[in-house]
Amino acid sequence: MQKRGSLLLAVALSVVTISACNSPTASNTAGSGSETTTTATTGGASRLDTVKSRGTLVCGVEGSIPGFSFVDSSGNYSGLDVDVCKAVAAAVLGDAEKVEYRNLDSTERFTALSGGEVDMLSRNTTWTSSRDAAGGNGLEFAPTTFFDGQGIMVRTDSGITDLEGFEGKSICVETGTTTELNLADRMRELGVTYNEVKFQDSDATYAAYAEGRCEGVTSDRSQLAARRTTLPNPDEHVLLDVVMSKEPLGPVTTNGDSQWYDAVKWVTFGLIQAEEFGITQANVQQQLQSENPEIRRFLGVEGDLGTQLGLPNDFMVKVIEAVGNYGEIYERNVGEGSELNLERGQNQLWTEGGLMYSPPFR
């Protein structure tokens, strides 16, 4: 176990230090959702100042994936990605409810972010070199909040058990995603000829699959598991034992605004560090009395780590009070106590053999 933990920690650290190239094309389609107009940051000011002066965080989400970002019939948002939006709002504005959510499909998201329509993305967006690089999409990826892999779902009576079984058959996929590219690479490698049926958003993709327009549908395994629960007869569908790629998913900001990126980055790290410290929604006030100097700095009782980031010194107290630590967020939305019932696996803390790791708050 110790050897495995060390290996996974090394992988986690390598992921955190990735930089670099070019990626799927984003359209100029405007985002859907709220009608509030958001202006891009101008005059060299940080978006952190923009969010503070506006008094609301505009967060781009997917909006239709149960457990990650889902809006119910009453307009209420929930999910792991939504809780990350709330955490940033709690840190910056002191109120987790001061979030305006903007539903963005895979072709809209980067244009909306780079154009200043949203302050950040917290949706199923994979960290890749081309999306990170200044010569590519020019984005900044905050720490991964969910380590995933690409899978594929079929009907249980299809007789398909592996990718070779798709020879001459159709697969539904959302365009403008790493999913589309990974599928093409994998099938090319295997020499399988298949028919790609592409859609601009996930709702259309899964609707086509449900209507039988394709024999399989591919996306991140977590998304497939979530969408399976929304199909008319979930037991009639199964995820194949196939993992086509690494899919590190996390919050995203734009290049060239270090202050805003640092704020989002360290709030995200803080969720992980809080779990490692054992600080929860239930005990965070009690932990303010801790004699542990690391915990006292983390919670802003001593030092000025928060103000160095342009945030209130007790920003992590506000975050934990609002949404809890990473483990609480995971279990509430996608963990074994939720409808999705996903094992922690790679999303465990590094101390438990997983990939979740925070640099020191010092």
CSV table of C-alpha atoms in Angstrom, one decimal:
chain,number,residue,atom,x,y,z
A,1,MET,CA,0.0,0.0,0.0
A,2,GLN,CA,2.8,2.4,0.9
A,3,LYS,CA,4.5,1.8,-2.5
A,4,ARG,CA,1.1,2.4,-4.3
A,5,GLY,CA,0.6,5.6,-2.3
A,6,SER,CA,4.0,6.9,-3.2
A,7,LEU,CA,3.4,6.1,-6.9
A,8,LEU,CA,0.0,7.8,-6.9
A,9,LEU,CA,1.4,10.8,-5.1
A,10,ALA,CA,4.0,11.2,-7.8
A,11,VAL,CA,1.3,11.0,-10.5
A,12,ALA,CA,-0.7,13.6,-8.6
A,13,LEU,CA,2.2,16.0,-8.4
A,14,SER,CA,3.0,15.5,-12.1
A,15,VAL,CA,-0.6,16.4,-12.9
A,16,VAL,CA,-0.4,19.5,-10.8
A,17,THR,CA,2.6,20.8,-12.6
A,18,ILE,CA,1.4,20.2,-16.2
A,19,SER,CA,1.4,23.1,-18.5
A,20,ALA,CA,1.1,23.6,-22.3
A,21,CYS,CA,-0.9,23.3,-26.6
A,22,ASN,CA,-4.2,23.5,-28.8
A,23,SER,CA,-7.6,21.8,-28.4
A,24,PRO,CA,-11.2,21.4,-29.5
A,25,THR,CA,-12.7,24.4,-31.2
A,26,ALA,CA,-15.2,26.5,-29.3
A,27,SER,CA,-18.0,28.2,-31.1
A,28,ASN,CA,-19.2,31.8,-30.6
A,29,THR,CA,-22.6,30.7,-29.4
A,30,ALA,CA,-23.7,32.7,-26.4
A,31,GLY,CA,-24.3,30.8,-23.1
A,32,SER,CA,-27.7,29.9,-21.9
A,33,GLY,CA,-29.3,30.4,-18.5
A,34,SER,CA,-29.5,33.7,-16.6
A,35,GLU,CA,-29.9,36.9,-18.5
A,36,THR,CA,-27.5,38.9,-16.3
A,37,THR,CA,-24.8,40.6,-18.4
A,38,THR,CA,-21.2,40.1,-17.3
A,39,THR,CA,-18.4,42.3,-18.6
A,40,ALA,CA,-14.9,41.2,-19.2
A,41,THR,CA,-12.2,42.4,-16.8
A,42,THR,CA,-10.7,45.6,-18.2
A,43,GLY,CA,-7.7,47.9,-17.5
A,44,GLY,CA,-5.6,45.1,-16.1
A,45,ALA,CA,-7.7,44.7,-12.9
A,46,SER,CA,-8.1,41.2,-11.6
A,47,ARG,CA,-11.4,39.4,-12.0
A,48,LEU,CA,-11.2,38.9,-8.2
A,49,ASP,CA,-11.9,42.7,-8.0
A,50,THR,CA,-14.6,42.3,-10.5
A,51,VAL,CA,-16.4,39.6,-8.5
A,52,LYS,CA,-16.0,41.6,-5.3
A,53,SER,CA,-17.5,44.8,-6.8
A,54,ARG,CA,-20.3,42.9,-8.5
A,55,GLY,CA,-21.1,41.0,-5.4
A,56,THR,CA,-21.9,37.8,-7.3
A,57,LEU,CA,-19.8,35.0,-8.8
A,58,VAL,CA,-20.8,33.9,-12.3
A,59,CYS,CA,-20.0,30.2,-12.6
A,60,GLY,CA,-20.2,28.2,-15.8
A,61,VAL,CA,-21.6,24.7,-15.2
A,62,GLU,CA,-22.9,21.9,-17.4
A,63,GLY,CA,-26.3,21.8,-15.6
A,64,SER,CA,-27.6,18.4,-16.6
A,65,ILE,CA,-25.4,15.8,-14.9
A,66,PRO,CA,-26.9,14.5,-11.6
A,67,GLY,CA,-24.3,14.5,-8.9
A,68,PHE,CA,-22.1,17.1,-10.6
A,69,SER,CA,-24.2,20.0,-11.7
A,70,PHE,CA,-27.9,19.5,-12.1
A,71,VAL,CA,-30.8,22.0,-12.0
A,72,ASP,CA,-34.1,20.7,-10.8
A,73,SER,CA,-37.6,21.8,-11.8
A,74,SER,CA,-37.6,24.5,-9.3
A,75,GLY,CA,-34.3,26.0,-10.6
A,76,ASN,CA,-32.2,24.8,-7.7
A,77,TYR,CA,-28.6,23.7,-8.6
A,78,SER,CA,-26.8,20.9,-6.8
A,79,GLY,CA,-23.7,18.7,-7.3
A,80,LEU,CA,-20.0,18.4,-6.7
A,81,ASP,CA,-19.2,21.1,-9.4
A,82,VAL,CA,-21.9,23.4,-7.9
A,83,ASP,CA,-20.4,23.0,-4.5
A,84,VAL,CA,-17.0,24.2,-5.9
A,85,CYS,CA,-18.8,27.3,-7.2
A,86,LYS,CA,-20.3,27.8,-3.8
A,87,ALA,CA,-16.9,27.4,-2.1
A,88,VAL,CA,-15.3,30.1,-4.2
A,89,ALA,CA,-18.3,32.5,-3.5
A,90,ALA,CA,-18.0,31.8,0.2
A,91,ALA,CA,-14.3,32.5,0.2
A,92,VAL,CA,-14.5,35.7,-1.9
A,93,LEU,CA,-17.9,37.1,-0.9
A,94,GLY,CA,-18.6,35.4,2.4
A,95,ASP,CA,-21.8,34.0,1.1
A,96,ALA,CA,-22.1,30.6,-0.8
A,97,GLU,CA,-25.5,31.6,-2.2
A,98,LYS,CA,-24.1,34.6,-4.2
A,99,VAL,CA,-23.6,32.5,-7.3
A,100,GLU,CA,-25.2,33.0,-10.7
A,101,TYR,CA,-25.0,29.7,-12.6
A,102,ARG,CA,-24.7,29.7,-16.4
A,103,ASN,CA,-25.4,26.5,-18.2
A,104,LEU,CA,-22.8,26.0,-21.0
A,105,ASP,CA,-22.4,23.1,-23.4
A,106,SER,CA,-19.1,21.8,-24.6
A,107,THR,CA,-18.8,24.2,-27.6
A,108,GLU,CA,-19.8,27.3,-25.6
A,109,ARG,CA,-17.7,27.0,-22.5
A,110,PHE,CA,-14.3,28.4,-23.5
A,111,THR,CA,-15.7,31.3,-25.5
A,112,ALA,CA,-17.9,32.2,-22.5
A,113,LEU,CA,-14.9,32.1,-20.2
A,114,SER,CA,-12.4,33.9,-22.4
A,115,GLY,CA,-15.0,36.6,-23.3
A,116,GLY,CA,-15.7,37.3,-19.6
A,117,GLU,CA,-19.3,36.0,-19.7
A,118,VAL,CA,-18.4,33.8,-16.7
A,119,ASP,CA,-15.8,34.2,-14.1
A,120,MET,CA,-14.8,30.6,-14.0
A,121,LEU,CA,-15.9,27.1,-15.2
A,122,SER,CA,-16.8,24.3,-12.8
A,123,ARG,CA,-18.0,21.6,-15.1
A,124,ASN,CA,-16.8,18.4,-16.6
A,125,THR,CA,-13.8,19.9,-18.4
A,126,THR,CA,-10.7,17.8,-18.8
A,127,TRP,CA,-7.2,19.3,-18.1
A,128,THR,CA,-5.2,18.9,-21.3
A,129,SER,CA,-2.0,20.5,-22.5
A,130,SER,CA,-3.7,22.2,-25.5
A,131,ARG,CA,-6.3,23.8,-23.3
A,132,ASP,CA,-3.7,25.0,-20.8
A,133,ALA,CA,-1.2,26.5,-23.3
A,134,ALA,CA,-1.1,30.2,-24.2
A,135,GLY,CA,-1.0,29.0,-27.9
A,136,GLY,CA,-4.0,26.9,-27.4
A,137,ASN,CA,-7.1,27.8,-25.5
A,138,GLY,CA,-5.1,29.9,-22.9
A,139,LEU,CA,-6.8,28.5,-19.8
A,140,GLU,CA,-5.6,28.0,-16.2
A,141,PHE,CA,-6.7,24.7,-14.5
A,142,ALA,CA,-7.2,24.7,-10.8
A,143,PRO,CA,-6.6,21.5,-8.9
A,144,THR,CA,-8.5,18.4,-10.1
A,145,THR,CA,-11.7,17.9,-8.2
A,146,PHE,CA,-12.6,14.6,-9.9
A,147,PHE,CA,-10.3,12.0,-11.5
A,148,ASP,CA,-12.2,10.2,-14.2
A,149,GLY,CA,-11.8,8.1,-17.3
A,150,GLN,CA,-13.7,7.8,-20.5
A,151,GLY,CA,-16.1,4.9,-20.8
A,152,ILE,CA,-18.9,3.7,-23.0
A,153,MET,CA,-22.5,2.6,-22.3
A,154,VAL,CA,-24.6,0.1,-24.3
A,155,ARG,CA,-27.9,-1.6,-24.0
A,156,THR,CA,-27.6,-4.9,-22.0
A,157,ASP,CA,-29.2,-6.8,-24.8
A,158,SER,CA,-26.9,-5.4,-27.5
A,159,GLY,CA,-24.4,-8.2,-27.3
A,160,ILE,CA,-21.6,-5.7,-27.3
A,161,THR,CA,-18.9,-6.4,-24.7
A,162,ASP,CA,-15.9,-4.4,-26.0
A,163,LEU,CA,-14.8,-1.7,-28.4
A,164,GLU,CA,-14.2,-4.2,-31.2
A,165,GLY,CA,-17.9,-5.0,-31.0
A,166,PHE,CA,-18.7,-1.6,-32.5
A,167,GLU,CA,-17.4,-2.6,-36.0
A,168,GLY,CA,-19.9,-1.0,-38.4
A,169,LYS,CA,-22.1,0.3,-35.6
A,170,SER,CA,-22.9,3.9,-34.4
A,171,ILE,CA,-21.7,5.7,-31.3
A,172,CYS,CA,-23.2,8.9,-30.0
A,173,VAL,CA,-20.7,11.5,-28.8
A,174,GLU,CA,-20.7,15.2,-27.8
A,175,THR,CA,-18.7,17.3,-30.2
A,176,GLY,CA,-15.9,19.7,-29.0
A,177,THR,CA,-14.8,17.3,-26.3
A,178,THR,CA,-11.8,15.3,-25.5
A,179,THR,CA,-14.2,12.3,-25.6
A,180,GLU,CA,-14.7,12.8,-29.3
A,181,LEU,CA,-10.9,12.8,-29.9
A,182,ASN,CA,-10.1,9.9,-27.6
A,183,LEU,CA,-12.7,7.7,-29.2
A,184,ALA,CA,-11.3,8.4,-32.7
A,185,ASP,CA,-7.8,7.7,-31.4
A,186,ARG,CA,-8.8,4.4,-29.7
A,187,MET,CA,-10.8,3.1,-32.6
A,188,ARG,CA,-8.0,4.0,-35.1
A,189,GLU,CA,-5.6,2.1,-32.9
A,190,LEU,CA,-7.8,-0.9,-32.8
A,191,GLY,CA,-8.7,-0.7,-36.5
A,192,VAL,CA,-12.4,-0.5,-35.8
A,193,THR,CA,-14.6,1.3,-38.4
A,194,TYR,CA,-17.6,2.9,-36.6
A,195,ASN,CA,-20.1,5.6,-37.3
A,196,GLU,CA,-19.8,8.7,-35.2
A,197,VAL,CA,-23.0,10.5,-34.4
A,198,LYS,CA,-22.2,13.9,-33.0
A,199,PHE,CA,-24.2,16.4,-31.0
A,200,GLN,CA,-23.5,19.9,-29.6
A,201,ASP,CA,-24.8,19.2,-26.1
A,202,SER,CA,-25.1,16.3,-23.8
A,203,ASP,CA,-29.0,16.4,-23.6
A,204,ALA,CA,-29.2,15.8,-27.3
A,205,THR,CA,-26.5,13.1,-27.2
A,206,TYR,CA,-28.3,11.0,-24.5
A,207,ALA,CA,-31.7,11.6,-26.1
A,208,ALA,CA,-30.4,10.2,-29.4
A,209,TYR,CA,-29.0,7.2,-27.5
A,210,ALA,CA,-32.3,6.6,-25.7
A,211,GLU,CA,-34.1,6.8,-29.0
A,212,GLY,CA,-31.9,4.0,-30.4
A,213,ARG,CA,-30.1,6.2,-33.0
A,214,CYS,CA,-26.8,4.7,-31.9
A,215,GLU,CA,-25.7,1.4,-30.3
A,216,GLY,CA,-23.5,3.1,-27.8
A,217,VAL,CA,-22.8,6.4,-26.1
A,218,THR,CA,-19.4,7.6,-24.8
A,219,SER,CA,-18.3,10.1,-22.2
A,220,ASP,CA,-16.6,10.3,-18.8
A,221,ARG,CA,-17.6,7.2,-16.8
A,222,SER,CA,-19.0,9.3,-14.0
A,223,GLN,CA,-21.2,11.1,-16.4
A,224,LEU,CA,-22.4,7.9,-18.0
A,225,ALA,CA,-23.3,6.5,-14.5
A,226,ALA,CA,-25.2,9.7,-13.7
A,227,ARG,CA,-27.0,9.8,-17.0
A,228,ARG,CA,-27.9,6.1,-16.8
A,229,THR,CA,-30.0,7.0,-13.8
A,230,THR,CA,-32.1,9.3,-15.9
A,231,LEU,CA,-32.9,6.8,-18.7
A,232,PRO,CA,-36.4,5.3,-18.7
A,233,ASN,CA,-35.2,1.8,-17.7
A,234,PRO,CA,-31.7,2.1,-16.2
A,235,ASP,CA,-31.3,-1.6,-15.7
A,236,GLU,CA,-31.4,-2.0,-19.5
A,237,HIS,CA,-28.1,-0.2,-19.9
A,238,VAL,CA,-24.6,-1.1,-18.8
A,239,LEU,CA,-21.2,0.5,-18.7
A,240,LEU,CA,-18.6,-1.7,-20.5
A,241,ASP,CA,-15.4,-2.5,-18.6
A,242,VAL,CA,-13.5,0.0,-20.8
A,243,VAL,CA,-11.4,3.0,-19.8
A,244,MET,CA,-10.1,4.9,-22.9
A,245,SER,CA,-8.3,7.8,-21.3
A,246,LYS,CA,-7.3,9.8,-18.2
A,247,GLU,CA,-9.9,12.6,-17.5
A,248,PRO,CA,-8.8,15.0,-14.7
A,249,LEU,CA,-11.7,17.4,-14.2
A,250,GLY,CA,-11.6,20.6,-12.3
A,251,PRO,CA,-12.3,24.4,-12.2
A,252,VAL,CA,-10.9,26.6,-14.9
A,253,THR,CA,-10.0,30.3,-15.3
A,254,THR,CA,-8.3,32.2,-18.1
A,255,ASN,CA,-4.6,32.9,-18.5
A,256,GLY,CA,-3.1,36.2,-17.5
A,257,ASP,CA,-4.9,36.8,-14.2
A,258,SER,CA,-2.7,35.3,-11.5
A,259,GLN,CA,-4.6,36.8,-8.6
A,260,TRP,CA,-7.9,35.4,-9.6
A,261,TYR,CA,-6.4,32.0,-10.6
A,262,ASP,CA,-4.6,31.8,-7.2
A,263,ALA,CA,-7.8,32.5,-5.3
A,264,VAL,CA,-9.7,29.7,-7.2
A,265,LYS,CA,-6.7,27.4,-7.0
A,266,TRP,CA,-6.2,27.7,-3.2
A,267,VAL,CA,-9.9,27.5,-2.3
A,268,THR,CA,-9.9,24.2,-4.2
A,269,PHE,CA,-6.7,23.0,-2.5
A,270,GLY,CA,-8.3,24.1,0.8
A,271,LEU,CA,-11.2,21.7,0.4
A,272,ILE,CA,-8.7,18.9,0.1
A,273,GLN,CA,-6.5,20.1,3.0
A,274,ALA,CA,-9.5,20.5,5.2
A,275,GLU,CA,-10.3,16.8,4.8
A,276,GLU,CA,-6.7,15.9,5.5
A,277,PHE,CA,-6.9,18.0,8.7
A,278,GLY,CA,-10.2,16.4,9.7
A,279,ILE,CA,-11.9,19.7,9.7
A,280,THR,CA,-15.7,19.4,8.9
A,281,GLN,CA,-18.8,21.5,8.8
A,282,ALA,CA,-19.7,20.2,12.2
A,283,ASN,CA,-16.4,20.9,13.9
A,284,VAL,CA,-14.9,23.9,12.1
A,285,GLN,CA,-15.8,26.3,14.9
A,286,GLN,CA,-14.3,24.0,17.5
A,287,GLN,CA,-11.1,23.7,15.4
A,288,LEU,CA,-10.6,27.4,15.7
A,289,GLN,CA,-9.4,26.6,19.3
A,290,SER,CA,-6.9,24.0,18.0
A,291,GLU,CA,-3.3,24.3,19.3
A,292,ASN,CA,-2.0,22.9,16.0
A,293,PRO,CA,-0.1,25.8,14.3
A,294,GLU,CA,-0.9,24.4,10.8
A,295,ILE,CA,-4.6,24.4,11.5
A,296,ARG,CA,-4.5,27.8,13.1
A,297,ARG,CA,-2.8,29.3,10.0
A,298,PHE,CA,-5.2,27.4,7.7
A,299,LEU,CA,-8.2,28.8,9.4
A,300,GLY,CA,-6.8,32.3,9.7
A,301,VAL,CA,-6.4,32.4,13.5
A,302,GLU,CA,-2.7,33.2,13.0
A,303,GLY,CA,-0.8,34.7,10.1
A,304,ASP,CA,-2.0,36.3,6.9
A,305,LEU,CA,-2.4,33.5,4.3
A,306,GLY,CA,-5.8,34.7,3.3
A,307,THR,CA,-5.0,38.3,2.9
A,308,GLN,CA,-2.0,37.4,0.8
A,309,LEU,CA,-4.4,35.9,-1.7
A,310,GLY,CA,-6.7,39.0,-1.6
A,311,LEU,CA,-9.3,37.1,0.5
A,312,PRO,CA,-10.5,37.4,4.1
A,313,ASN,CA,-8.0,35.8,6.4
A,314,ASP,CA,-10.7,33.3,7.6
A,315,PHE,CA,-11.8,32.4,4.1
A,316,MET,CA,-11.5,28.7,4.6
A,317,VAL,CA,-13.8,28.9,7.7
A,318,LYS,CA,-16.4,30.4,5.4
A,319,VAL,CA,-15.9,27.7,2.8
A,320,ILE,CA,-16.1,24.8,5.2
A,321,GLU,CA,-19.1,26.2,7.0
A,322,ALA,CA,-20.8,26.5,3.6
A,323,VAL,CA,-20.0,23.2,1.9
A,324,GLY,CA,-17.7,21.1,4.1
A,325,ASN,CA,-14.4,19.5,3.1
A,326,TYR,CA,-13.8,17.6,-0.1
A,327,GLY,CA,-14.7,14.3,1.4
A,328,GLU,CA,-18.0,15.7,2.6
A,329,ILE,CA,-18.7,17.2,-0.8
A,330,TYR,CA,-17.9,13.9,-2.5
A,331,GLU,CA,-20.0,11.7,-0.3
A,332,ARG,CA,-23.0,14.0,-0.4
A,333,ASN,CA,-23.1,14.3,-4.2
A,334,VAL,CA,-21.6,11.2,-5.8
A,335,GLY,CA,-20.3,8.9,-3.0
A,336,GLU,CA,-21.7,5.7,-1.5
A,337,GLY,CA,-24.5,7.5,0.3
A,338,SER,CA,-25.7,9.2,-2.9
A,339,GLU,CA,-27.8,7.8,-5.8
A,340,LEU,CA,-24.6,7.5,-8.0
A,341,ASN,CA,-22.9,5.4,-5.3
A,342,LEU,CA,-19.4,6.0,-6.8
A,343,GLU,CA,-16.4,4.6,-4.9
A,344,ARG,CA,-13.7,7.2,-3.9
A,345,GLY,CA,-11.0,5.2,-5.8
A,346,GLN,CA,-8.4,7.7,-7.2
A,347,ASN,CA,-10.4,10.5,-5.6
A,348,GLN,CA,-9.3,9.4,-2.1
A,349,LEU,CA,-6.7,11.6,-0.2
A,350,TRP,CA,-3.1,10.8,-1.0
A,351,THR,CA,-2.8,9.5,2.6
A,352,GLU,CA,-5.4,6.8,1.7
A,353,GLY,CA,-3.7,5.8,-1.6
A,354,GLY,CA,-5.6,8.3,-3.8
A,355,LEU,CA,-4.5,11.3,-5.9
A,356,MET,CA,-6.1,14.1,-3.8
A,357,TYR,CA,-3.2,16.2,-2.5
A,358,SER,CA,-2.8,19.8,-1.4
A,359,PRO,CA,0.5,21.7,-1.1
A,360,PRO,CA,1.2,23.1,2.4
A,361,PHE,CA,-0.8,26.2,3.6
A,362,ARG,CA,2.3,28.0,4.9
